[in-house]
Tab-separated table of C-alpha atoms and ligand atoms in Angstrom:
chain	number	residue	atom	x	y	z
A	1	UNK	CA	-7.546	-29.607	2.151
A	2	UNK	CA	-9.054	-27.815	-0.666
A	3	UNK	CA	-9.461	-24.050	-0.490
A	4	UNK	CA	-13.257	-23.817	-0.759
A	5	UNK	CA	-14.209	-20.438	-2.435
A	6	UNK	CA	-14.013	-21.270	-6.444
A	7	UNK	CA	-14.645	-17.612	-7.632
A	8	UNK	CA	-11.877	-15.917	-5.049
A	9	UNK	CA	-9.464	-13.593	-6.991
A	10	UNK	CA	-5.656	-14.363	-6.432
A	11	UNK	CA	-2.979	-12.092	-7.850
A	12	UNK	CA	-0.175	-10.032	-6.761
A	13	UNK	CA	0.599	-6.472	-6.233
A	14	UNK	CA	3.174	-3.643	-7.003
A	15	UNK	CA	3.418	0.171	-6.894
A	16	UNK	CA	4.446	2.705	-9.721
A	17	UNK	CA	6.937	4.382	-7.421
A	18	UNK	CA	8.960	0.892	-6.352
A	19	UNK	CA	8.737	-1.044	-9.497
A	20	UNK	CA	8.406	0.976	-12.969
A	21	UNK	CA	11.429	3.048	-12.672
A	22	UNK	CA	11.979	5.626	-15.729
A	23	UNK	CA	11.114	8.286	-13.131
A	24	UNK	CA	11.774	11.066	-15.687
A	25	UNK	CA	11.111	9.720	-18.853
A	26	UNK	CA	8.153	10.893	-21.388
A	27	UNK	CA	7.298	13.975	-18.922
A	28	UNK	CA	7.012	12.372	-15.770
A	29	UNK	CA	7.681	14.805	-12.407
A	30	UNK	CA	9.708	13.435	-9.395
A	31	UNK	CA	7.966	12.031	-6.161
A	32	UNK	CA	9.275	12.226	-2.433
A	33	UNK	CA	9.902	8.332	-2.711
A	34	UNK	CA	12.092	8.745	-5.628
A	35	UNK	CA	14.302	11.469	-3.605
A	36	UNK	CA	15.209	9.320	-0.660
A	37	UNK	CA	18.593	7.802	-0.880
A	38	UNK	CA	19.625	4.172	-0.051
A	39	UNK	CA	21.229	3.864	3.062
A	40	UNK	CA	22.528	0.658	4.276
A	41	UNK	CA	21.088	-0.304	7.517
A	42	UNK	CA	23.069	-1.130	10.491
A	43	UNK	CA	20.182	-3.396	12.269
A	44	UNK	CA	17.563	-4.138	10.188
A	45	UNK	CA	15.218	-5.227	13.079
A	46	UNK	CA	15.632	-1.944	14.755
A	47	UNK	CA	13.786	0.403	12.827
A	48	UNK	CA	10.411	2.012	12.109
A	49	UNK	CA	10.362	4.604	9.286
A	50	UNK	CA	13.376	7.058	9.366
A	51	UNK	CA	11.450	10.363	9.385
A	52	UNK	CA	14.621	12.540	9.203
A	53	UNK	CA	15.025	11.184	5.595
A	54	UNK	CA	11.890	13.052	4.665
A	55	UNK	CA	13.432	16.410	5.732
A	56	UNK	CA	12.692	18.960	2.993
A	57	UNK	CA	16.430	20.214	2.741
A	58	UNK	CA	17.620	16.714	2.373
A	59	UNK	CA	15.244	15.720	-0.247
A	60	UNK	CA	15.871	18.729	-2.292
A	61	UNK	CA	19.691	17.699	-2.229
A	62	UNK	CA	18.552	14.789	-4.263
A	63	UNK	CA	17.681	16.841	-7.620
A	64	UNK	CA	21.272	17.968	-8.013
A	65	UNK	CA	22.731	14.883	-6.087
A	66	UNK	CA	26.312	16.347	-5.632
A	67	UNK	CA	26.977	13.523	-3.488
A	68	UNK	CA	26.503	10.742	-6.015
A	69	UNK	CA	24.204	8.922	-3.930
A	70	UNK	CA	21.778	6.209	-5.279
A	71	UNK	CA	18.002	6.631	-5.088
A	72	UNK	CA	16.698	3.143	-5.942
A	73	UNK	CA	13.145	4.207	-6.454
A	74	UNK	CA	14.613	6.078	-9.590
A	75	UNK	CA	14.942	2.436	-11.302
A	76	UNK	CA	12.678	0.108	-9.545
A	77	UNK	CA	12.530	-2.848	-11.272
A	78	UNK	CA	12.710	-1.071	-14.655
A	79	UNK	CA	8.834	-2.516	-15.292
A	80	UNK	CA	8.228	0.373	-17.297
A	81	UNK	CA	10.635	-1.077	-20.181
A	82	UNK	CA	9.602	-4.835	-19.161
A	83	UNK	CA	6.065	-4.543	-18.373
A	84	UNK	CA	5.099	-7.205	-21.030
A	85	UNK	CA	7.577	-9.836	-19.820
A	86	UNK	CA	5.964	-9.230	-16.029
A	87	UNK	CA	2.250	-9.317	-17.049
A	88	UNK	CA	3.524	-12.794	-19.168
A	89	UNK	CA	4.791	-14.187	-15.753
A	90	UNK	CA	1.719	-13.202	-13.615
A	91	UNK	CA	-0.537	-15.089	-16.275
A	92	UNK	CA	1.720	-17.995	-16.391
A	93	UNK	CA	1.432	-18.192	-12.415
A	94	UNK	CA	-2.391	-18.621	-13.352
A	95	UNK	CA	-3.139	-15.298	-11.496
A	96	UNK	CA	-6.593	-13.927	-11.726
A	97	UNK	CA	-5.816	-10.401	-10.687
A	98	UNK	CA	-3.337	-7.610	-10.936
A	99	UNK	CA	-3.028	-4.860	-8.446
A	100	UNK	CA	-0.966	-1.921	-9.931
A	101	UNK	CA	-0.819	1.748	-9.221
A	102	UNK	CA	-0.859	4.667	-11.759
A	103	UNK	CA	1.724	7.378	-10.967
A	104	UNK	CA	-0.095	10.583	-10.834
A	105	UNK	CA	3.001	12.658	-12.060
A	106	UNK	CA	2.859	10.749	-15.311
A	107	UNK	CA	-0.770	11.914	-15.909
A	108	UNK	CA	-0.376	15.342	-14.380
A	109	UNK	CA	3.560	16.187	-13.637
A	110	UNK	CA	2.796	19.400	-12.028
A	111	UNK	CA	-1.111	18.500	-10.819
A	112	UNK	CA	-2.500	21.879	-12.201
A	113	UNK	CA	-2.154	21.306	-15.744
A	114	UNK	CA	-5.577	21.453	-17.777
A	115	UNK	CA	-4.601	18.640	-20.265
A	116	UNK	CA	-3.021	15.175	-19.299
A	117	UNK	CA	0.174	14.332	-20.517
A	118	UNK	CA	-0.299	11.860	-23.416
A	119	UNK	CA	2.843	10.018	-23.170
A	120	UNK	CA	1.532	8.839	-19.356
A	121	UNK	CA	-1.848	7.903	-20.556
A	122	UNK	CA	-0.174	5.793	-23.706
A	123	UNK	CA	1.790	3.655	-21.412
A	124	UNK	CA	-1.080	2.920	-19.244
A	125	UNK	CA	-3.479	2.151	-22.042
A	126	UNK	CA	-0.517	-0.254	-23.499
A	127	UNK	CA	-0.246	-1.793	-19.871
A	128	UNK	CA	-3.896	-2.245	-19.049
A	129	UNK	CA	-4.948	-3.468	-22.572
A	130	UNK	CA	-2.005	-5.979	-22.115
A	131	UNK	CA	-3.357	-7.255	-18.596
A	132	UNK	CA	-6.959	-7.774	-20.458
A	133	UNK	CA	-5.136	-9.797	-23.251
A	134	UNK	CA	-3.559	-11.950	-20.815
A	135	UNK	CA	-6.776	-12.455	-18.947
A	136	UNK	CA	-6.255	-10.614	-15.960
A	137	UNK	CA	-8.483	-8.536	-13.935
A	138	UNK	CA	-7.174	-5.222	-12.648
A	139	UNK	CA	-7.196	-3.291	-9.476
A	140	UNK	CA	-5.763	0.190	-10.062
A	141	UNK	CA	-4.386	2.400	-7.100
A	142	UNK	CA	-4.580	6.021	-7.990
A	143	UNK	CA	-1.921	7.343	-4.926
A	144	UNK	CA	0.640	5.095	-3.985
A	145	UNK	CA	2.961	7.147	-1.858
A	146	UNK	CA	3.598	9.495	-4.811
A	147	UNK	CA	2.034	13.030	-4.862
A	148	UNK	CA	4.005	14.659	-7.410
A	149	UNK	CA	6.644	16.943	-5.864
A	150	UNK	CA	5.827	19.947	-7.624
A	151	UNK	CA	2.790	19.858	-5.793
A	152	UNK	CA	4.385	20.288	-2.379
A	153	UNK	CA	6.511	23.087	-3.773
A	154	UNK	CA	4.113	24.959	-5.364
A	155	UNK	CA	0.824	24.328	-3.433
A	156	UNK	CA	2.433	23.137	-0.044
A	157	UNK	CA	0.882	19.800	-0.407
A	158	UNK	CA	-2.155	18.259	0.953
A	159	UNK	CA	-2.872	21.083	3.575
A	160	UNK	CA	-3.956	22.800	0.610
A	161	UNK	CA	-7.704	22.137	-0.485
A	162	UNK	CA	-6.832	23.217	-3.866
A	163	UNK	CA	-4.811	19.755	-3.986
A	164	UNK	CA	-8.232	17.962	-3.642
A	165	UNK	CA	-9.376	19.460	-6.509
A	166	UNK	CA	-6.317	18.295	-8.633
A	167	UNK	CA	-6.450	14.966	-7.426
A	168	UNK	CA	-10.391	14.557	-8.453
A	169	UNK	CA	-9.244	15.964	-11.945
A	170	UNK	CA	-6.799	13.486	-12.252
A	171	UNK	CA	-9.242	10.669	-11.198
A	172	UNK	CA	-12.002	11.749	-13.644
A	173	UNK	CA	-9.016	11.405	-16.200
A	174	UNK	CA	-8.485	8.056	-15.363
A	175	UNK	CA	-12.106	6.789	-15.023
A	176	UNK	CA	-12.741	8.484	-18.718
A	177	UNK	CA	-9.797	6.763	-20.178
A	178	UNK	CA	-9.758	3.576	-18.274
A	179	UNK	CA	-13.193	3.318	-16.752
A	180	UNK	CA	-14.125	0.309	-18.978
A	181	UNK	CA	-11.058	-1.918	-18.552
A	182	UNK	CA	-10.172	-1.413	-14.911
A	183	UNK	CA	-12.151	-3.650	-12.447
A	184	UNK	CA	-11.512	-1.940	-9.070
A	185	UNK	CA	-10.280	1.058	-7.699
A	186	UNK	CA	-8.441	2.435	-4.783
A	187	UNK	CA	-7.930	5.918	-4.394
A	188	UNK	CA	-5.282	5.813	-1.824
A	189	UNK	CA	-2.723	3.239	-0.899
A	190	UNK	CA	-2.603	3.170	3.284
A	191	UNK	CA	-4.458	6.368	3.530
A	192	UNK	CA	-3.577	6.311	7.234
A	193	UNK	CA	0.132	6.459	6.118
A	194	UNK	CA	-0.544	10.388	5.719
A	195	UNK	CA	-1.126	10.526	9.397
A	196	UNK	CA	2.093	8.976	10.369
A	197	UNK	CA	4.145	10.716	7.816
A	198	UNK	CA	2.490	13.641	5.918
A	199	UNK	CA	5.995	14.218	4.170
A	200	UNK	CA	5.473	10.876	2.281
A	201	UNK	CA	2.551	12.780	0.425
A	202	UNK	CA	4.739	15.966	0.037
A	203	UNK	CA	3.230	18.022	2.855
A	204	UNK	CA	6.430	19.339	4.905
A	205	UNK	CA	6.166	20.680	8.381
A	206	UNK	CA	8.915	23.241	7.155
A	207	UNK	CA	6.258	24.877	4.842
A	208	UNK	CA	3.596	25.353	8.026
A	209	UNK	CA	5.811	27.002	10.865
A	210	UNK	CA	3.637	27.503	13.715
A	211	UNK	CA	1.375	24.580	13.001
A	212	UNK	CA	1.756	21.830	14.890
A	213	UNK	CA	2.690	18.345	13.774
A	214	UNK	CA	-0.408	16.743	14.981
A	215	UNK	CA	-2.513	19.640	13.112
A	216	UNK	CA	-0.483	19.083	10.035
A	217	UNK	CA	-0.873	15.274	10.033
A	218	UNK	CA	-4.511	15.257	10.962
A	219	UNK	CA	-5.272	17.902	8.506
A	220	UNK	CA	-3.580	16.094	5.582
A	221	UNK	CA	-5.195	12.794	6.250
A	222	UNK	CA	-8.583	14.630	6.346
A	223	UNK	CA	-8.053	16.452	3.316
A	224	UNK	CA	-7.293	13.034	1.566
A	225	UNK	CA	-10.119	11.653	3.001
A	226	UNK	CA	-12.433	14.435	1.391
A	227	UNK	CA	-10.526	13.598	-1.856
A	228	UNK	CA	-11.120	10.109	-1.630
A	229	UNK	CA	-14.670	10.340	-0.872
A	230	UNK	CA	-15.103	12.898	-3.886
A	231	UNK	CA	-13.575	10.121	-5.889
A	232	UNK	CA	-16.099	7.549	-4.745
A	233	UNK	CA	-18.824	9.945	-5.469
A	234	UNK	CA	-17.511	10.862	-8.790
A	235	UNK	CA	-16.836	7.117	-9.764
A	236	UNK	CA	-20.378	6.186	-8.854
A	237	UNK	CA	-21.271	8.575	-11.224
A	238	UNK	CA	-19.333	7.655	-14.250
A	239	UNK	CA	-18.449	3.879	-13.689
A	240	UNK	CA	-20.987	1.118	-14.538
A	241	UNK	CA	-19.779	-1.046	-11.366
A	242	UNK	CA	-19.696	0.261	-7.799
A	243	UNK	CA	-16.073	-1.083	-7.067
A	244	UNK	CA	-14.320	1.567	-5.336
A	245	UNK	CA	-12.579	0.550	-2.146
A	246	UNK	CA	-10.302	1.826	0.789
A	247	UNK	CA	-6.729	0.628	1.168
A	248	UNK	CA	-5.560	0.802	4.871
A	249	UNK	CA	-2.142	-0.209	6.568
A	250	UNK	CA	-3.874	-2.630	9.383
A	251	UNK	CA	-1.980	-2.822	12.433
A	252	UNK	CA	-3.703	-5.677	14.535
A	253	UNK	CA	-2.552	-5.880	17.801
A	254	UNK	CA	-3.416	-7.969	20.910
A	255	UNK	CA	-3.100	-6.860	24.600
A	256	UNK	CA	-0.220	-8.674	26.171
A	257	UNK	CA	-2.069	-10.244	28.546
A	258	UNK	CA	-5.355	-10.285	30.600
A	259	UNK	CA	-4.712	-7.577	33.046
A	260	UNK	CA	-7.647	-5.197	32.555
A	261	UNK	CA	-5.085	-2.290	32.676
A	262	UNK	CA	-3.674	-3.461	29.643
A	263	UNK	CA	-6.953	-4.400	27.881
A	264	UNK	CA	-7.895	-0.638	28.350
A	265	UNK	CA	-4.743	0.339	27.014
A	266	UNK	CA	-5.142	-2.178	23.979
A	267	UNK	CA	-8.742	-1.090	23.319
A	268	UNK	CA	-7.489	2.734	22.978
A	269	UNK	CA	-4.585	1.640	20.648
A	270	UNK	CA	-7.008	-0.185	18.285
A	271	UNK	CA	-9.585	2.653	18.136
A	272	UNK	CA	-6.805	5.274	17.416
A	273	UNK	CA	-4.202	3.156	15.214
A	274	UNK	CA	-6.812	1.079	13.611
A	275	UNK	CA	-10.664	1.499	13.617
A	276	UNK	CA	-10.369	5.426	13.289
A	277	UNK	CA	-9.336	4.743	9.576
A	278	UNK	CA	-11.838	2.092	8.959
A	279	UNK	CA	-14.682	4.182	10.489
A	280	UNK	CA	-14.011	7.237	8.424
A	281	UNK	CA	-14.309	5.282	5.167
A	282	UNK	CA	-17.098	2.819	5.786
A	283	UNK	CA	-19.244	5.087	8.149
A	284	UNK	CA	-18.269	8.268	7.000
A	285	UNK	CA	-18.056	10.246	10.196
A	286	UNK	CA	-15.684	11.173	12.896
A	287	UNK	CA	-15.941	8.578	15.735
A	288	UNK	CA	-16.235	10.343	19.167
A	289	UNK	CA	-12.843	8.628	20.486
A	290	UNK	CA	-11.180	11.006	17.848
A	291	UNK	CA	-12.948	13.940	18.724
A	292	UNK	CA	-11.766	13.453	22.104
A	293	UNK	CA	-8.366	13.087	20.900
A	294	UNK	CA	-8.617	16.044	19.033
A	295	UNK	CA	-9.461	18.334	21.618
A	296	UNK	CA	-6.393	16.618	24.085
A	297	UNK	CA	-3.988	17.388	20.825
A	298	UNK	CA	-5.430	20.762	20.303
A	299	UNK	CA	-6.247	19.766	16.485
A	300	UNK	CA	-8.916	21.867	15.210
A	301	UNK	CA	-9.969	20.476	11.555
A	302	UNK	CA	-10.243	23.242	8.577
A	303	UNK	CA	-13.646	21.997	7.806
A	304	UNK	CA	-17.169	22.789	6.678
A	305	UNK	CA	-20.611	20.886	6.747
A	306	UNK	CA	-20.589	20.317	3.040
A	307	UNK	CA	-17.342	18.285	3.477
A	308	UNK	CA	-18.945	16.283	6.085
A	309	UNK	CA	-21.828	15.400	3.893
A	310	UNK	CA	-19.545	14.360	1.059
A	311	UNK	CA	-17.636	12.270	3.423
A	312	UNK	CA	-20.922	10.728	5.056
A	313	UNK	CA	-22.567	9.971	1.513
A	314	UNK	CA	-19.541	8.483	-0.079
A	315	UNK	CA	-18.433	5.648	1.721
A	316	UNK	CA	-16.611	2.716	-0.282
A	317	UNK	CA	-17.990	-0.193	-1.758
A	318	UNK	CA	-15.586	-2.707	-0.148
A	319	UNK	CA	-12.681	-2.670	2.401
A	320	UNK	CA	-9.184	-3.419	1.560
A	321	UNK	CA	-5.861	-3.520	3.487
A	322	UNK	CA	-2.449	-4.502	3.882
A	323	UNK	CA	-1.447	-7.227	6.266
A	324	UNK	CA	1.937	-8.502	7.166
A	325	UNK	CA	2.166	-8.752	10.911
A	326	UNK	CA	0.760	-8.281	14.222
A	327	UNK	CA	1.994	-6.575	17.410
A	328	UNK	CA	0.925	-6.473	21.246
A	329	UNK	CA	-0.013	-3.486	23.346
A	330	UNK	CA	0.677	-3.023	27.093
A	331	UNK	CA	0.227	-0.200	29.516
A	332	UNK	CA	4.006	-0.386	30.251
A	333	UNK	CA	5.852	-1.407	27.081
A	334	UNK	CA	7.814	-4.678	27.327
A	335	UNK	CA	9.814	-4.393	24.100
A	336	UNK	CA	9.329	-3.492	20.768
A	337	UNK	CA	10.112	-5.136	17.381
A	338	UNK	CA	10.167	-4.084	13.715
A	339	UNK	CA	6.893	-3.266	11.756
A	340	UNK	CA	5.218	-1.566	8.731
A	341	UNK	CA	6.057	1.889	9.422
A	342	UNK	CA	6.197	1.847	12.976
A	343	UNK	CA	7.547	-0.352	15.751
A	344	UNK	CA	5.124	-3.144	17.265
A	345	UNK	CA	5.126	-4.534	20.914
A	346	UNK	CA	6.612	-7.990	20.579
A	347	UNK	CA	4.742	-11.360	20.931
A	348	UNK	CA	6.558	-14.222	22.672
A	349	UNK	CA	4.350	-16.717	20.610
A	350	UNK	CA	5.577	-15.492	17.229
A	351	UNK	CA	8.574	-15.367	14.915
A	352	UNK	CA	9.734	-12.575	12.863
A	353	UNK	CA	11.547	-11.959	9.507
A	354	UNK	CA	14.922	-10.121	9.682
A	355	UNK	CA	13.049	-6.712	9.952
A	356	UNK	CA	11.308	-7.866	13.215
A	357	UNK	CA	7.837	-8.250	11.319
A	358	UNK	CA	6.021	-11.025	13.412
A	359	UNK	CA	4.487	-13.699	11.318
A	360	UNK	CA	0.939	-14.085	12.203
A	361	UNK	CA	-1.442	-16.187	9.906
A	362	UNK	CA	-4.188	-16.721	12.492
A	363	UNK	CA	-4.073	-12.933	13.281
A	364	UNK	CA	-5.344	-12.659	9.392
A	365	UNK	CA	-8.300	-15.063	10.260
A	366	UNK	CA	-8.982	-12.611	13.650
A	367	UNK	CA	-8.823	-9.497	11.555
A	368	UNK	CA	-11.169	-10.635	8.698
A	369	UNK	CA	-13.669	-11.589	11.164
A	370	UNK	CA	-13.084	-8.451	13.160
A	371	UNK	CA	-13.411	-6.137	10.362
A	372	UNK	CA	-16.389	-8.117	8.829
A	373	UNK	CA	-18.082	-8.056	12.046
A	374	UNK	CA	-17.585	-4.614	12.537
A	375	UNK	CA	-18.555	-3.346	8.957
A	376	UNK	CA	-20.441	-6.185	7.069
A	377	UNK	CA	-18.697	-4.662	3.806
A	378	UNK	CA	-16.795	-7.147	1.512
A	379	UNK	CA	-13.024	-7.555	2.037
A	380	UNK	CA	-9.942	-7.781	-0.340
A	381	UNK	CA	-6.766	-8.103	1.204
A	382	UNK	CA	-4.880	-6.131	-1.124
A	383	UNK	CA	-1.179	-6.731	0.593
A	384	UNK	CA	0.394	-9.737	2.202
A	385	UNK	CA	3.719	-11.145	2.018
A	386	UNK	CA	7.280	-11.631	3.293
A	387	UNK	CA	10.466	-9.776	2.917
A	388	UNK	CA	13.713	-11.979	2.673
A	389	UNK	CA	17.445	-11.325	1.579
A	390	UNK	CA	18.017	-13.794	-1.106
A	391	UNK	CA	20.512	-14.570	-3.596
A	392	UNK	CA	20.223	-16.588	-6.878
A	393	UNK	CA	21.468	-20.262	-6.525
A	394	UNK	CA	23.544	-21.937	-9.423
A	395	UNK	CA	20.189	-23.482	-10.671
A	396	UNK	CA	19.100	-19.551	-11.449
A	397	UNK	CA	16.371	-19.812	-8.637
A	398	UNK	CA	15.677	-19.351	-5.012
A	399	UNK	CA	14.682	-22.069	-2.787
A	400	UNK	CA	12.022	-19.499	-0.538
A	401	UNK	CA	10.376	-22.563	1.376
A	402	UNK	CA	9.750	-19.688	3.905
A	403	UNK	CA	7.682	-18.024	1.656
A	404	UNK	CA	5.627	-21.133	0.454
A	405	UNK	CA	5.166	-21.814	4.227
A	406	UNK	CA	3.939	-18.025	4.819
A	407	UNK	CA	1.653	-18.404	1.732
A	408	UNK	CA	0.302	-21.706	2.796
A	409	UNK	CA	-0.752	-20.603	6.344
A	410	UNK	CA	-2.221	-17.352	5.407
A	411	UNK	CA	-4.328	-19.190	2.764
A	412	UNK	CA	-5.514	-21.548	5.201
A	413	UNK	CA	-6.363	-18.671	7.323
A	414	UNK	CA	-8.339	-16.805	4.698
A	415	UNK	CA	-10.183	-20.012	4.096
A	416	UNK	CA	-10.930	-20.789	7.755
A	417	UNK	CA	-12.217	-17.034	7.716
A	418	UNK	CA	-14.592	-17.904	4.802
A	419	UNK	CA	-15.898	-20.862	6.731
A	420	UNK	CA	-16.601	-18.400	9.697
A	421	UNK	CA	-18.904	-16.809	7.279
A	422	UNK	CA	-16.811	-13.590	6.440
A	423	UNK	CA	-17.125	-12.357	2.847
A	424	UNK	CA	-13.801	-11.970	1.658
A	425	UNK	CA	-13.218	-12.097	-2.186
A	426	UNK	CA	-9.685	-11.592	-3.141
A	427	UNK	CA	-6.114	-11.253	-2.299
A	428	UNK	CA	-3.050	-9.962	-4.009
A	429	UNK	CA	0.658	-10.822	-2.575
A	430	UNK	CA	2.878	-7.833	-2.125
A	431	UNK	CA	5.675	-7.297	-4.351
A	432	UNK	CA	4.675	-10.508	-6.552
A	433	UNK	CA	7.894	-9.563	-8.568
A	434	UNK	CA	10.809	-8.294	-6.803
A	435	UNK	CA	10.784	-4.725	-6.144
A	436	UNK	CA	12.382	-1.824	-4.011
A	437	UNK	CA	11.452	-1.660	-0.367
A	438	UNK	CA	8.832	1.420	0.245
A	439	UNK	CA	10.092	1.764	4.057
A	440	UNK	CA	14.123	0.898	3.621
A	441	UNK	CA	14.635	1.477	-0.048
A	442	UNK	CA	16.458	-1.861	-0.258
A	443	UNK	CA	15.966	-4.117	-3.406
A	444	UNK	CA	17.463	-6.600	-1.184
A	445	UNK	CA	14.229	-6.760	1.163
A	446	UNK	CA	12.332	-9.208	-1.714
A	447	UNK	CA	8.689	-10.144	-1.328
A	448	UNK	CA	8.487	-11.551	-4.917
A	449	UNK	CA	7.486	-14.945	-6.777
A	450	UNK	CA	9.911	-13.694	-9.119
A	451	UNK	CA	13.474	-12.757	-8.379
A	452	UNK	CA	14.923	-9.569	-10.319
A	453	UNK	CA	18.322	-9.607	-10.710
A	454	UNK	CA	19.480	-5.683	-9.126
A	455	UNK	CA	21.222	-5.398	-5.800
A	456	UNK	CA	20.694	-2.379	-3.651
A	457	UNK	CA	22.802	-0.279	-5.677
A	458	UNK	CA	20.929	-1.746	-8.970
A	459	UNK	CA	23.959	-3.483	-10.191
A	460	UNK	CA	22.564	-6.571	-12.231
A	461	UNK	CA	20.879	-7.402	-15.380
A	462	UNK	CA	17.100	-6.803	-14.031
A	463	UNK	CA	16.499	-10.254	-15.588
A	464	UNK	CA	13.604	-12.031	-14.021
A	465	UNK	CA	14.061	-15.407	-12.544
A	466	UNK	CA	11.216	-17.822	-11.110
A	467	UNK	CA	11.699	-18.728	-7.467
A	468	UNK	CA	10.464	-22.312	-5.883
A	469	UNK	CA	7.440	-20.430	-4.673
A	470	UNK	CA	6.320	-19.323	-8.315
A	471	UNK	CA	5.712	-22.908	-8.833
A	472	UNK	CA	4.065	-23.646	-5.824
A	473	UNK	CA	1.901	-20.619	-6.316
A	474	UNK	CA	1.103	-22.057	-9.819
A	475	UNK	CA	0.130	-25.380	-8.531
A	476	UNK	CA	-2.128	-24.210	-5.657
A	477	UNK	CA	-3.958	-22.068	-8.489
A	478	UNK	CA	-4.423	-25.064	-10.593
A	479	UNK	CA	-5.519	-27.516	-7.892
A	480	UNK	CA	-6.877	-25.049	-5.057
A	481	UNK	CA	-4.961	-27.771	-2.823
A	482	UNK	CA	-3.505	-26.484	0.486
B	1	BG6	C1	2.938	-1.314	2.603
B	1	BG6	C2	3.000	-0.480	1.316
B	1	BG6	O1	3.332	-0.494	3.420
B	1	BG6	O2	4.033	-2.571	2.719
B	1	BG6	C3	4.000	-1.227	-0.070
B	1	BG6	O3	1.903	-0.152	0.662
B	1	BG6	C4	5.188	-1.547	0.801
B	1	BG6	O4	4.386	0.075	-0.681
B	1	BG6	C5	4.930	-2.781	1.717
B	1	BG6	O5	6.409	-1.805	0.130
B	1	BG6	C6	6.009	-3.227	2.513
B	1	BG6	O6	6.827	-2.760	2.873
B	1	BG6	P1	8.389	-2.603	2.789
B	1	BG6	O7	8.858	-1.364	3.897
B	1	BG6	O8	8.895	-3.855	3.412
B	1	BG6	O9	8.580	-2.394	1.599
């Protein structure tokens, strides 16, 4: 069969904190991701995110690093020095679009400077111009789990409204510098993650004794939602096209069965773990089910009518989300498996990868239909892919047939959704060139079409090698045949 939509945008995605390396070069500051050491996992499928790794006292130890631990995100895939080679590979695979992130700490290392760091701007000018030279459209994320750590230290992170202003100043700089070459903007990667793990954006419970964890996480999310809405407002004033989207970690679930008790449980779970975030960015107001939840949890947001107006009047132009797996929900839990930042209910009909992430192409079709029916906004799949532990074979490639199958099935699901009438306009495959895992800091959890020769301790040359899936993707792009 042929993929039907000719102008669909196909591409790959990466993030600065997992890909660039050179964490302290040319004036860049540290971020929390770069302060988390690699720790070998005993059982890959058992973990959701290890929250204790983000305790402030542990993170601070990383600055002196007396134990000599390895901090993988400080090296990433050394894209900072090899970006031309990487962009050449994306162009060679016939990609239309590259989703990348800009590191806030390269532009405003402390957040509160009055002028941006010229060296940081220069790097992104070079990179973005090179993308354009190679005919790639670009989608830029402004914040991909990388609030500069100095903002955490001096301002207490995102609980402080001053950080909203710093973020908007940073966005203004990017719109001024790159507004004419960037095609799409995403203010925050997986904005809902701040509500599961506010520490990842340098907001630490230790700094707020007496404040409940629920208060902390929902206030952090709220302040980021306001920052995002202000950036949408600014972008609509400054940029020629209205192309600012959200990016949400989408965790689609199914009820475990048709027992009404389980259906109600599932509906509640979908509201709180999924629709809440899309509702906020697409409808611009707190849904009643969340207001009720806040009452129960005793969460009282620090906000005012002006902020609520900003939210309401600056909703996003398109929806984007990450989609890796689905899970199940039951009133009485019946077994959990791994998942993106959180454990998910097992589904007996689905297979999973080594980390327990359940592979579900049909779920992508379901999710696309669900979001389209609910919001009627254009949709972009900004992350999707499969992690595998891989080694180069003697032909200096990886025969990753499972990845080919994964892409194949998910691309068919997108086509089906288009046939269903969903307005989905693009797809960027996660970690298109191998990079460090966000959740586990493993280099060996590989997602790419291109293998990067580093192990979990960054032994290796860092050289790039095309996997079998690279050729499959290229052929698909040339023929649109599935
Ligand atoms: C998303 C993130 O959560 O999933 C990426 O936006 C991340 O940064 C990706 O890498 C896959 O997760 P992981 O933990 O396998 O790297």
